[in-house]
Amino acid sequence: MSARLSRHAAIRAQQRGIRESDIPVIVAAGTPVDDDSLLLRARDVDREIRRRKQEISALERLKGCRVVIANQTVVTVYRASAKTEKRLLRGARPAHRHAA
């Protein structure tokens, strides 16, 4: 959030059980209701929950995938086997190299 929180807003947020970290969420997902305020409606919340569930689903589906990038170009993408994943996380290199 780029807006600064006034002393008044900080006090009111504390009194009302709203964390300072909650404000960017409201600003990002809320509906503008006039020139200088936003309202986080039930439909805004439902939309954001759906979006985040889709993100969670994608993360679960992509677990174990590896993307290899060279010179800012995606060279290959694959699902690493458990053995390969273990080797990659250990930082080990393959025992043999292919001739170029």
PDB file of C-alpha atoms in Angstrom:
ATOM      1  CA  MET A   1       0.000   0.000   0.000  1.00  0.00           C
ATOM      2  CA  SER A   2       1.464   3.341  -0.965  1.00  0.00           C
ATOM      3  CA  ALA A   3      -0.900   5.493   1.127  1.00  0.00           C
ATOM      4  CA  ARG A   4       0.304   6.573   4.557  1.00  0.00           C
ATOM      5  CA  LEU A   5      -1.903   5.766   7.535  1.00  0.00           C
ATOM      6  CA  SER A   6      -2.893   8.837   9.532  1.00  0.00           C
ATOM      7  CA  ARG A   7      -2.741   8.775  13.328  1.00  0.00           C
ATOM      8  CA  HIS A   8      -6.542   8.957  13.421  1.00  0.00           C
ATOM      9  CA  ALA A   9      -6.893   6.014  11.004  1.00  0.00           C
ATOM     10  CA  ALA A  10      -4.387   3.946  12.992  1.00  0.00           C
ATOM     11  CA  ILE A  11      -6.309   4.551  16.223  1.00  0.00           C
ATOM     12  CA  ARG A  12      -9.703   3.805  14.612  1.00  0.00           C
ATOM     13  CA  ALA A  13      -8.395   0.647  12.946  1.00  0.00           C
ATOM     14  CA  GLN A  14      -7.054  -0.582  16.288  1.00  0.00           C
ATOM     15  CA  GLN A  15     -10.360   0.201  18.039  1.00  0.00           C
ATOM     16  CA  ARG A  16     -12.310  -1.646  15.350  1.00  0.00           C
ATOM     17  CA  GLY A  17     -10.131  -4.752  15.196  1.00  0.00           C
ATOM     18  CA  ILE A  18      -8.739  -3.968  11.740  1.00  0.00           C
ATOM     19  CA  ARG A  19      -5.032  -4.646  11.317  1.00  0.00           C
ATOM     20  CA  GLU A  20      -2.888  -2.254   9.333  1.00  0.00           C
ATOM     21  CA  SER A  21      -2.014  -5.234   7.099  1.00  0.00           C
ATOM     22  CA  ASP A  22      -5.760  -5.653   6.327  1.00  0.00           C
ATOM     23  CA  ILE A  23      -6.032  -2.268   4.645  1.00  0.00           C
ATOM     24  CA  PRO A  24      -4.111  -3.181   1.436  1.00  0.00           C
ATOM     25  CA  VAL A  25      -6.395  -6.245   1.081  1.00  0.00           C
ATOM     26  CA  ILE A  26      -9.479  -4.025   1.228  1.00  0.00           C
ATOM     27  CA  VAL A  27      -7.930  -1.536  -1.192  1.00  0.00           C
ATOM     28  CA  ALA A  28      -6.929  -4.279  -3.673  1.00  0.00           C
ATOM     29  CA  ALA A  29     -10.235  -6.193  -3.639  1.00  0.00           C
ATOM     30  CA  GLY A  30     -12.810  -3.582  -2.652  1.00  0.00           C
ATOM     31  CA  THR A  31     -15.351  -1.779  -4.814  1.00  0.00           C
ATOM     32  CA  PRO A  32     -14.981   1.994  -5.198  1.00  0.00           C
ATOM     33  CA  VAL A  33     -18.084   3.657  -3.744  1.00  0.00           C
ATOM     34  CA  ASP A  34     -17.047   7.259  -4.300  1.00  0.00           C
ATOM     35  CA  ASP A  35     -13.978   9.276  -5.262  1.00  0.00           C
ATOM     36  CA  ASP A  36     -12.078   8.499  -2.089  1.00  0.00           C
ATOM     37  CA  SER A  37     -13.278   5.248  -0.526  1.00  0.00           C
ATOM     38  CA  LEU A  38     -13.708   1.543  -1.122  1.00  0.00           C
ATOM     39  CA  LEU A  39     -16.102  -0.999   0.317  1.00  0.00           C
ATOM     40  CA  LEU A  40     -15.266  -4.695   0.569  1.00  0.00           C
ATOM     41  CA  ARG A  41     -18.594  -6.320  -0.343  1.00  0.00           C
ATOM     42  CA  ALA A  42     -19.612  -9.958   0.051  1.00  0.00           C
ATOM     43  CA  ARG A  43     -19.369 -10.414  -3.723  1.00  0.00           C
ATOM     44  CA  ASP A  44     -15.823  -8.982  -3.672  1.00  0.00           C
ATOM     45  CA  VAL A  45     -14.885 -11.497  -0.980  1.00  0.00           C
ATOM     46  CA  ASP A  46     -16.504 -14.371  -2.915  1.00  0.00           C
ATOM     47  CA  ARG A  47     -14.594 -13.368  -6.080  1.00  0.00           C
ATOM     48  CA  GLU A  48     -11.270 -13.223  -4.227  1.00  0.00           C
ATOM     49  CA  ILE A  49     -11.890 -16.581  -2.522  1.00  0.00           C
ATOM     50  CA  ARG A  50     -12.649 -18.178  -5.919  1.00  0.00           C
ATOM     51  CA  ARG A  51      -9.478 -16.660  -7.391  1.00  0.00           C
ATOM     52  CA  ARG A  52      -7.325 -17.863  -4.513  1.00  0.00           C
ATOM     53  CA  LYS A  53      -8.859 -21.360  -4.642  1.00  0.00           C
ATOM     54  CA  GLN A  54      -7.894 -21.492  -8.321  1.00  0.00           C
ATOM     55  CA  GLU A  55      -4.350 -20.446  -7.397  1.00  0.00           C
ATOM     56  CA  ILE A  56      -4.211 -23.152  -4.705  1.00  0.00           C
ATOM     57  CA  SER A  57      -5.498 -25.742  -7.176  1.00  0.00           C
ATOM     58  CA  ALA A  58      -2.817 -24.747  -9.693  1.00  0.00           C
ATOM     59  CA  LEU A  59      -0.106 -24.953  -7.035  1.00  0.00           C
ATOM     60  CA  GLU A  60      -1.229 -28.447  -6.030  1.00  0.00           C
ATOM     61  CA  ARG A  61      -1.320 -29.558  -9.676  1.00  0.00           C
ATOM     62  CA  LEU A  62       2.159 -28.149 -10.387  1.00  0.00           C
ATOM     63  CA  LYS A  63       3.890 -29.626  -7.336  1.00  0.00           C
ATOM     64  CA  GLY A  64       7.214 -31.122  -8.379  1.00  0.00           C
ATOM     65  CA  CYS A  65       7.457 -29.304 -11.716  1.00  0.00           C
ATOM     66  CA  ARG A  66      10.788 -27.837 -12.770  1.00  0.00           C
ATOM     67  CA  VAL A  67      11.355 -24.924 -15.145  1.00  0.00           C
ATOM     68  CA  VAL A  68      14.849 -24.469 -16.564  1.00  0.00           C
ATOM     69  CA  ILE A  69      15.678 -20.919 -17.626  1.00  0.00           C
ATOM     70  CA  ALA A  70      18.757 -19.734 -19.527  1.00  0.00           C
ATOM     71  CA  ASN A  71      19.329 -16.214 -20.832  1.00  0.00           C
ATOM     72  CA  GLN A  72      15.802 -15.227 -19.780  1.00  0.00           C
ATOM     73  CA  THR A  73      14.339 -17.994 -21.971  1.00  0.00           C
ATOM     74  CA  VAL A  74      12.447 -21.038 -20.725  1.00  0.00           C
ATOM     75  CA  VAL A  75      14.480 -23.946 -22.084  1.00  0.00           C
ATOM     76  CA  THR A  76      12.399 -26.844 -20.775  1.00  0.00           C
ATOM     77  CA  VAL A  77       9.673 -27.763 -18.311  1.00  0.00           C
ATOM     78  CA  TYR A  78       9.072 -31.173 -16.739  1.00  0.00           C
ATOM     79  CA  ARG A  79       7.815 -33.021 -13.692  1.00  0.00           C
ATOM     80  CA  ALA A  80      10.837 -34.048 -11.674  1.00  0.00           C
ATOM     81  CA  SER A  81      10.897 -37.579 -10.316  1.00  0.00           C
ATOM     82  CA  ALA A  82      11.386 -38.005  -6.574  1.00  0.00           C
ATOM     83  CA  LYS A  83      14.988 -39.066  -7.248  1.00  0.00           C
ATOM     84  CA  THR A  84      15.662 -36.016  -9.437  1.00  0.00           C
ATOM     85  CA  GLU A  85      13.991 -33.694  -6.935  1.00  0.00           C
ATOM     86  CA  LYS A  86      16.164 -35.056  -4.142  1.00  0.00           C
ATOM     87  CA  ARG A  87      19.312 -34.667  -6.269  1.00  0.00           C
ATOM     88  CA  LEU A  88      18.390 -31.086  -7.223  1.00  0.00           C
ATOM     89  CA  LEU A  89      17.732 -30.101  -3.622  1.00  0.00           C
ATOM     90  CA  ARG A  90      21.056 -31.568  -2.509  1.00  0.00           C
ATOM     91  CA  GLY A  91      22.804 -29.521  -5.175  1.00  0.00           C
ATOM     92  CA  ALA A  92      24.423 -32.626  -6.650  1.00  0.00           C
ATOM     93  CA  ARG A  93      25.249 -32.784 -10.307  1.00  0.00           C
ATOM     94  CA  PRO A  94      24.613 -35.802 -12.542  1.00  0.00           C
ATOM     95  CA  ALA A  95      27.360 -38.459 -12.354  1.00  0.00           C
ATOM     96  CA  HIS A  96      27.920 -38.354 -16.100  1.00  0.00           C
ATOM     97  CA  ARG A  97      27.847 -35.617 -18.700  1.00  0.00           C
ATOM     98  CA  HIS A  98      26.650 -35.912 -22.246  1.00  0.00           C
ATOM     99  CA  ALA A  99      29.130 -34.901 -24.929  1.00  0.00           C
ATOM    100  CA  ALA A 100      28.127 -31.627 -26.536  1.00  0.00           C
TER     101      ALA A 100
END
